[in-house]
Amino acid sequence: DWTTWKNTAQPWVNLIRSHAPETPIVIGSPHWSQFTQYAAADPFDGENLIYTAHIYPGIDQSDWEDWFGKAAEQVPVFVTEWGYENTSDIHWALQSTTSEFGEPLRSFIESHPTMSWCAWDYDHIWQPVMVDQDYNLLGGEDYMGEFAHRWLAEADNDSDTKTADDTAPTVSWASPSGDN
């Protein structure tokens, strides 16, 4: 449960912070980083903390708001794993399509401005796969590779925070209350 996890991991956060006072710390949660909702009510002690979320098709979309969205209103949430594949050899919890999972996930994340994401993972073996054995992106309805690439490209094109040399901007977190 969250309390046991927090009591176990808080000393690790403190240790990291003692050696890296300004480095963001990404904190997981029980149940494969799917209990993110508890971070809002009972956050870890410290500054510059980010809570991870792993969102896969096996989680009912009707639970996304309670499990992840409400937390993102209070604390920074970073979706460090998400993905899908629609093949016969994929585990049921990862099986879906671009229209059934990818597009709804994008809409969900984009409706929460304090939520960020990265895709898991750029590999041809570890599922759900994004690429074939020659590292060509897989796409269409059945694979997430082209979808993730397009999402990143569109986010980059929409960005009004690019720097003069076109590198990624520095991002900081401001809570809804205005505290950093």
C-alpha atoms as an extended CHARMM CRD file, in Angstrom:
* protein
*
       180  EXT
         1         1  ASP       CA              0.0000000000        0.0000000000        0.0000000000  PROA      1               0.0000000000
         2         2  TRP       CA              1.0120000000        3.6460000000       -0.3830000000  PROA      2               0.0000000000
         3         3  THR       CA              1.8780000000        4.2310000000        3.2940000000  PROA      3               0.0000000000
         4         4  THR       CA              4.1990000000        1.2230000000        3.4420000000  PROA      4               0.0000000000
         5         5  TRP       CA              5.7730000000        2.2500000000        0.1420000000  PROA      5               0.0000000000
         6         6  LYS       CA              6.2620000000        5.8620000000        1.2430000000  PROA      6               0.0000000000
         7         7  ASN       CA              7.7950000000        4.8140000000        4.5810000000  PROA      7               0.0000000000
         8         8  THR       CA             10.1830000000        2.4890000000        2.7310000000  PROA      8               0.0000000000
         9         9  ALA       CA             11.1570000000        4.8760000000       -0.0790000000  PROA      9               0.0000000000
        10        10  GLN       CA             11.2890000000        8.2430000000        1.7310000000  PROA      10              0.0000000000
        11        11  PRO       CA             14.7960000000        7.5150000000        3.1000000000  PROA      11              0.0000000000
        12        12  TRP       CA             15.9290000000        6.7790000000       -0.4770000000  PROA      12              0.0000000000
        13        13  VAL       CA             14.5110000000       10.1060000000       -1.6440000000  PROA      13              0.0000000000
        14        14  ASN       CA             16.3090000000       11.8270000000        1.2540000000  PROA      14              0.0000000000
        15        15  LEU       CA             19.5820000000       10.1030000000        0.3680000000  PROA      15              0.0000000000
        16        16  ILE       CA             19.3300000000       11.0650000000       -3.2930000000  PROA      16              0.0000000000
        17        17  ARG       CA             18.4660000000       14.6240000000       -2.3210000000  PROA      17              0.0000000000
        18        18  SER       CA             21.4710000000       14.8510000000        0.0170000000  PROA      18              0.0000000000
        19        19  HSD       CA             23.7760000000       14.1430000000       -2.9490000000  PROA      19              0.0000000000
        20        20  ALA       CA             21.7610000000       15.8890000000       -5.6620000000  PROA      20              0.0000000000
        21        21  PRO       CA             19.9400000000       18.8250000000       -4.0810000000  PROA      21              0.0000000000
        22        22  GLU       CA             18.3560000000       20.1640000000       -7.2830000000  PROA      22              0.0000000000
        23        23  THR       CA             17.9710000000       17.0590000000       -9.4340000000  PROA      23              0.0000000000
        24        24  PRO       CA             14.3840000000       16.0160000000      -10.1390000000  PROA      24              0.0000000000
        25        25  ILE       CA             13.5400000000       12.6780000000       -8.5590000000  PROA      25              0.0000000000
        26        26  VAL       CA             11.0400000000       10.4130000000      -10.3100000000  PROA      26              0.0000000000
        27        27  ILE       CA              9.1080000000        8.3280000000       -7.7920000000  PROA      27              0.0000000000
        28        28  GLY       CA              7.1800000000        5.1820000000       -8.6580000000  PROA      28              0.0000000000
        29        29  SER       CA              4.3740000000        3.6170000000       -6.7020000000  PROA      29              0.0000000000
        30        30  PRO       CA              3.0170000000        0.1910000000       -5.8010000000  PROA      30              0.0000000000
        31        31  HSD       CA              1.2690000000       -1.9930000000       -8.3690000000  PROA      31              0.0000000000
        32        32  TRP       CA              3.7150000000       -1.3270000000      -11.2070000000  PROA      32              0.0000000000
        33        33  SER       CA              3.5050000000        2.4660000000      -10.7430000000  PROA      33              0.0000000000
        34        34  GLN       CA             -0.2440000000        2.4950000000      -11.1340000000  PROA      34              0.0000000000
        35        35  PHE       CA             -1.1480000000        3.7680000000       -7.6510000000  PROA      35              0.0000000000
        36        36  THR       CA             -0.1970000000        7.3220000000       -8.5610000000  PROA      36              0.0000000000
        37        37  GLN       CA             -3.4360000000        8.7110000000       -7.1300000000  PROA      37              0.0000000000
        38        38  TYR       CA             -2.1230000000        8.4210000000       -3.5690000000  PROA      38              0.0000000000
        39        39  ALA       CA              0.7010000000       10.8860000000       -4.2350000000  PROA      39              0.0000000000
        40        40  ALA       CA             -1.7560000000       13.7830000000       -4.3040000000  PROA      40              0.0000000000
        41        41  ALA       CA             -3.1590000000       13.1510000000       -0.8230000000  PROA      41              0.0000000000
        42        42  ASP       CA              0.0840000000       11.9780000000        0.7740000000  PROA      42              0.0000000000
        43        43  PRO       CA              3.1090000000       13.1810000000       -1.2160000000  PROA      43              0.0000000000
        44        44  PHE       CA              6.6880000000       12.3780000000       -0.3300000000  PROA      44              0.0000000000
        45        45  ASP       CA              8.6080000000       15.0290000000        1.5860000000  PROA      45              0.0000000000
        46        46  GLY       CA             10.9200000000       17.1070000000       -0.5570000000  PROA      46              0.0000000000
        47        47  GLU       CA             11.1690000000       19.4320000000       -3.5020000000  PROA      47              0.0000000000
        48        48  ASN       CA             11.3410000000       18.7620000000       -7.2290000000  PROA      48              0.0000000000
        49        49  LEU       CA              9.6240000000       15.3750000000       -6.9710000000  PROA      49              0.0000000000
        50        50  ILE       CA              7.8150000000       13.8070000000       -9.9180000000  PROA      50              0.0000000000
        51        51  TYR       CA              5.4660000000       10.8320000000       -9.6540000000  PROA      51              0.0000000000
        52        52  THR       CA              5.5200000000        8.2040000000      -12.3600000000  PROA      52              0.0000000000
        53        53  ALA       CA              2.5310000000        6.5070000000      -13.9360000000  PROA      53              0.0000000000
        54        54  HSD       CA              2.4230000000        3.3990000000      -16.1170000000  PROA      54              0.0000000000
        55        55  ILE       CA             -0.6960000000        3.3220000000      -18.2810000000  PROA      55              0.0000000000
        56        56  TYR       CA             -1.4820000000        0.3040000000      -20.4380000000  PROA      56              0.0000000000
        57        57  PRO       CA             -4.6110000000       -1.0320000000      -22.1640000000  PROA      57              0.0000000000
        58        58  GLY       CA             -5.2790000000       -3.4340000000      -19.2680000000  PROA      58              0.0000000000
        59        59  ILE       CA             -6.3290000000       -0.4660000000      -17.1280000000  PROA      59              0.0000000000
        60        60  ASP       CA             -9.9200000000        0.4890000000      -17.8100000000  PROA      60              0.0000000000
        61        61  GLN       CA            -10.0170000000        3.9620000000      -19.3450000000  PROA      61              0.0000000000
        62        62  SER       CA            -12.7800000000        4.9270000000      -16.9380000000  PROA      62              0.0000000000
        63        63  ASP       CA            -10.1720000000        4.6300000000      -14.1390000000  PROA      63              0.0000000000
        64        64  TRP       CA             -7.5710000000        6.9120000000      -15.7190000000  PROA      64              0.0000000000
        65        65  GLU       CA             -8.9270000000       10.1080000000      -14.1980000000  PROA      65              0.0000000000
        66        66  ASP       CA             -9.1030000000        8.7080000000      -10.6520000000  PROA      66              0.0000000000
        67        67  TRP       CA             -5.7900000000        6.8440000000      -10.8450000000  PROA      67              0.0000000000
        68        68  PHE       CA             -3.6770000000        9.4440000000      -12.6460000000  PROA      68              0.0000000000
        69        69  GLY       CA             -5.5580000000       12.5880000000      -13.6590000000  PROA      69              0.0000000000
        70        70  LYS       CA             -6.5850000000       13.8020000000      -10.2180000000  PROA      70              0.0000000000
        71        71  ALA       CA             -3.0210000000       13.3290000000       -8.9760000000  PROA      71              0.0000000000
        72        72  ALA       CA             -1.7650000000       15.4950000000      -11.8540000000  PROA      72              0.0000000000
        73        73  GLU       CA             -3.8850000000       18.3440000000      -10.5120000000  PROA      73              0.0000000000
        74        74  GLN       CA             -1.8210000000       18.3340000000       -7.3020000000  PROA      74              0.0000000000
        75        75  VAL       CA              1.6370000000       16.9400000000       -8.1330000000  PROA      75              0.0000000000
        76        76  PRO       CA              3.6890000000       16.5090000000      -11.3070000000  PROA      76              0.0000000000
        77        77  VAL       CA              2.9270000000       13.1930000000      -13.0320000000  PROA      77              0.0000000000
        78        78  PHE       CA              5.2400000000       11.6960000000      -15.6400000000  PROA      78              0.0000000000
        79        79  VAL       CA              3.8470000000        8.7930000000      -17.6790000000  PROA      79              0.0000000000
        80        80  THR       CA              7.1000000000        6.8620000000      -18.0070000000  PROA      80              0.0000000000
        81        81  GLU       CA              5.4830000000        3.7870000000      -19.5310000000  PROA      81              0.0000000000
        82        82  TRP       CA              2.6120000000        3.3670000000      -21.9240000000  PROA      82              0.0000000000
        83        83  GLY       CA              2.1110000000        1.3410000000      -25.0260000000  PROA      83              0.0000000000
        84        84  TYR       CA              0.0710000000       -1.1050000000      -27.0070000000  PROA      84              0.0000000000
        85        85  GLU       CA              0.3440000000       -3.7180000000      -29.6960000000  PROA      85              0.0000000000
        86        86  ASN       CA             -2.4130000000       -5.6380000000      -31.4450000000  PROA      86              0.0000000000
        87        87  THR       CA             -0.8770000000       -9.0130000000      -32.2340000000  PROA      87              0.0000000000
        88        88  SER       CA             -1.7110000000      -12.5570000000      -31.2240000000  PROA      88              0.0000000000
        89        89  ASP       CA              1.4640000000      -12.9990000000      -29.1380000000  PROA      89              0.0000000000
        90        90  ILE       CA              1.0450000000       -9.9280000000      -26.9040000000  PROA      90              0.0000000000
        91        91  HSD       CA             -0.1410000000      -10.1640000000      -23.2810000000  PROA      91              0.0000000000
        92        92  TRP       CA             -3.8070000000       -9.2010000000      -22.9370000000  PROA      92              0.0000000000
        93        93  ALA       CA             -2.9450000000       -6.2120000000      -20.7030000000  PROA      93              0.0000000000
        94        94  LEU       CA             -0.8940000000       -4.6710000000      -23.5330000000  PROA      94              0.0000000000
        95        95  GLN       CA             -3.1820000000       -5.5530000000      -26.4300000000  PROA      95              0.0000000000
        96        96  SER       CA             -5.0100000000       -2.7260000000      -28.1380000000  PROA      96              0.0000000000
        97        97  THR       CA             -4.9320000000       -0.4280000000      -31.1510000000  PROA      97              0.0000000000
        98        98  THR       CA             -4.1320000000        3.1590000000      -32.0060000000  PROA      98              0.0000000000
        99        99  SER       CA             -7.7930000000        4.1640000000      -32.1220000000  PROA      99              0.0000000000
       100       100  GLU       CA             -8.8460000000        2.1740000000      -29.0290000000  PROA      100             0.0000000000
       101       101  PHE       CA             -5.9030000000        3.1010000000      -26.7840000000  PROA      101             0.0000000000
       102       102  GLY       CA             -3.3240000000        5.4110000000      -28.3920000000  PROA      102             0.0000000000
       103       103  GLU       CA             -5.6420000000        8.2630000000      -29.3610000000  PROA      103             0.0000000000
       104       104  PRO       CA             -7.6560000000        8.1790000000      -26.0850000000  PROA      104             0.0000000000
       105       105  LEU       CA             -4.3990000000        8.1660000000      -24.0990000000  PROA      105             0.0000000000
       106       106  ARG       CA             -3.0970000000       11.1620000000      -26.0160000000  PROA      106             0.0000000000
       107       107  SER       CA             -6.3490000000       13.0490000000      -25.4070000000  PROA      107             0.0000000000
       108       108  PHE       CA             -6.2160000000       12.1560000000      -21.7190000000  PROA      108             0.0000000000
       109       109  ILE       CA             -2.6050000000       13.2760000000      -21.2410000000  PROA      109             0.0000000000
       110       110  GLU       CA             -3.0840000000       16.4550000000      -23.2520000000  PROA      110             0.0000000000
       111       111  SER       CA             -6.1320000000       17.3420000000      -21.1470000000  PROA      111             0.0000000000
       112       112  HSD       CA             -3.8350000000       17.4530000000      -18.0950000000  PROA      112             0.0000000000
       113       113  PRO       CA             -1.2530000000       20.2060000000      -18.6850000000  PROA      113             0.0000000000
       114       114  THR       CA              0.8720000000       19.1270000000      -15.7090000000  PROA      114             0.0000000000
       115       115  MET       CA              1.2530000000       15.5940000000      -17.0500000000  PROA      115             0.0000000000
       116       116  SER       CA              4.1850000000       14.6290000000      -19.2760000000  PROA      116             0.0000000000
       117       117  TRP       CA              5.1360000000       11.3910000000      -21.0240000000  PROA      117             0.0000000000
       118       118  CYS       CA              7.6870000000        9.2650000000      -22.7510000000  PROA      118             0.0000000000
       119       119  ALA       CA              7.0380000000        6.0380000000      -24.6280000000  PROA      119             0.0000000000
       120       120  TRP       CA              8.0950000000        2.5950000000      -23.4440000000  PROA      120             0.0000000000
       121       121  ASP       CA             10.1700000000        1.3630000000      -25.2190000000  PROA      121             0.0000000000
       122       122  TYR       CA             12.1520000000        1.6670000000      -28.4400000000  PROA      122             0.0000000000
       123       123  ASP       CA             12.8550000000       -2.0070000000      -28.9250000000  PROA      123             0.0000000000
       124       124  HSD       CA             11.9780000000       -4.9070000000      -31.2160000000  PROA      124             0.0000000000
       125       125  ILE       CA             11.9410000000       -7.5730000000      -28.4940000000  PROA      125             0.0000000000
       126       126  TRP       CA             10.5220000000       -6.0020000000      -25.3240000000  PROA      126             0.0000000000
       127       127  GLN       CA              6.7680000000       -5.6790000000      -25.7560000000  PROA      127             0.0000000000
       128       128  PRO       CA              4.8800000000       -3.7350000000      -26.7870000000  PROA      128             0.0000000000
       129       129  VAL       CA              7.2950000000       -3.2710000000      -29.6900000000  PROA      129             0.0000000000
       130       130  MET       CA              7.7220000000        0.0180000000      -31.5250000000  PROA      130             0.0000000000
       131       131  VAL       CA             10.1220000000       -1.1720000000      -34.2250000000  PROA      131             0.0000000000
       132       132  ASP       CA             10.9720000000       -4.2350000000      -36.2770000000  PROA      132             0.0000000000
       133       133  GLN       CA             14.3290000000       -6.0610000000      -36.0890000000  PROA      133             0.0000000000
       134       134  ASP       CA             15.9090000000       -3.4440000000      -38.3780000000  PROA      134             0.0000000000
       135       135  TYR       CA             14.5780000000       -0.6310000000      -36.1540000000  PROA      135             0.0000000000
       136       136  ASN       CA             11.9990000000        0.5720000000      -38.6640000000  PROA      136             0.0000000000
       137       137  LEU       CA              9.0040000000        2.1260000000      -36.9300000000  PROA      137             0.0000000000
       138       138  LEU       CA              5.9060000000       -0.0540000000      -36.8200000000  PROA      138             0.0000000000
       139       139  GLY       CA              2.5410000000        1.6380000000      -37.0730000000  PROA      139             0.0000000000
       140       140  GLY       CA             -0.9800000000        1.6300000000      -38.3430000000  PROA      140             0.0000000000
       141       141  GLU       CA             -3.6910000000        0.4630000000      -35.9810000000  PROA      141             0.0000000000
       142       142  ASP       CA             -1.6320000000       -2.3880000000      -34.5220000000  PROA      142             0.0000000000
       143       143  TYR       CA              1.6200000000       -0.7690000000      -33.3410000000  PROA      143             0.0000000000
       144       144  MET       CA              2.5080000000        2.3460000000      -31.3820000000  PROA      144             0.0000000000
       145       145  GLY       CA              5.8140000000        3.3170000000      -33.0820000000  PROA      145             0.0000000000
       146       146  GLU       CA              4.5080000000        5.6430000000      -35.7840000000  PROA      146             0.0000000000
       147       147  PHE       CA              1.8480000000        7.0110000000      -33.4300000000  PROA      147             0.0000000000
       148       148  ALA       CA              4.4420000000        7.9470000000      -30.7670000000  PROA      148             0.0000000000
       149       149  HSD       CA              6.7070000000        9.4730000000      -33.4410000000  PROA      149             0.0000000000
       150       150  ARG       CA              3.8510000000       11.5470000000      -34.8610000000  PROA      150             0.0000000000
       151       151  TRP       CA              2.7870000000       12.6890000000      -31.3830000000  PROA      151             0.0000000000
       152       152  LEU       CA              6.3140000000       13.8450000000      -30.5750000000  PROA      152             0.0000000000
       153       153  ALA       CA              6.6620000000       15.6090000000      -33.9280000000  PROA      153             0.0000000000
       154       154  GLU       CA              3.3330000000       17.3940000000      -33.5300000000  PROA      154             0.0000000000
       155       155  ALA       CA              4.1800000000       18.4200000000      -29.9680000000  PROA      155             0.0000000000
       156       156  ASP       CA              7.5040000000       19.8060000000      -31.2050000000  PROA      156             0.0000000000
       157       157  ASN       CA              5.8140000000       21.7360000000      -34.0360000000  PROA      157             0.0000000000
       158       158  ASP       CA              3.2090000000       23.1380000000      -31.6290000000  PROA      158             0.0000000000
       159       159  SER       CA              5.7960000000       24.2320000000      -29.0840000000  PROA      159             0.0000000000
       160       160  ASP       CA              6.0270000000       27.9480000000      -28.5220000000  PROA      160             0.0000000000
       161       161  THR       CA              8.8690000000       27.4750000000      -26.0490000000  PROA      161             0.0000000000
       162       162  LYS       CA             11.7030000000       26.5110000000      -28.3970000000  PROA      162             0.0000000000
       163       163  THR       CA             14.9720000000       28.2350000000      -27.7470000000  PROA      163             0.0000000000
       164       164  ALA       CA             16.9430000000       30.1690000000      -30.3370000000  PROA      164             0.0000000000
       165       165  ASP       CA             19.1150000000       27.1640000000      -31.1630000000  PROA      165             0.0000000000
       166       166  ASP       CA             15.9960000000       24.9320000000      -31.4290000000  PROA      166             0.0000000000
       167       167  THR       CA             16.9510000000       22.7650000000      -28.4580000000  PROA      167             0.0000000000
       168       168  ALA       CA             14.4840000000       21.5250000000      -25.8930000000  PROA      168             0.0000000000
       169       169  PRO       CA             13.3690000000       24.1430000000      -23.3710000000  PROA      169             0.0000000000
       170       170  THR       CA             13.9900000000       23.8930000000      -19.6590000000  PROA      170             0.0000000000
       171       171  VAL       CA             10.8020000000       22.8650000000      -17.8940000000  PROA      171             0.0000000000
       172       172  SER       CA              9.9190000000       23.4850000000      -14.2760000000  PROA      172             0.0000000000
       173       173  TRP       CA              6.8900000000       22.5060000000      -12.2430000000  PROA      173             0.0000000000
       174       174  ALA       CA              4.5060000000       24.9590000000      -10.6630000000  PROA      174             0.0000000000
       175       175  SER       CA              1.7410000000       23.4440000000       -8.5750000000  PROA      175             0.0000000000
       176       176  PRO       CA             -1.8520000000       24.6600000000       -9.0140000000  PROA      176             0.0000000000
       177       177  SER       CA             -1.4330000000       26.6350000000       -5.7870000000  PROA      177             0.0000000000
       178       178  GLY       CA              1.5250000000       28.5010000000       -7.2830000000  PROA      178             0.0000000000
       179       179  ASP       CA              4.1420000000       26.7770000000       -5.1080000000  PROA      179             0.0000000000
       180       180  ASN       CA              7.1500000000       25.3570000000       -6.9520000000  PROA      180             0.0000000000
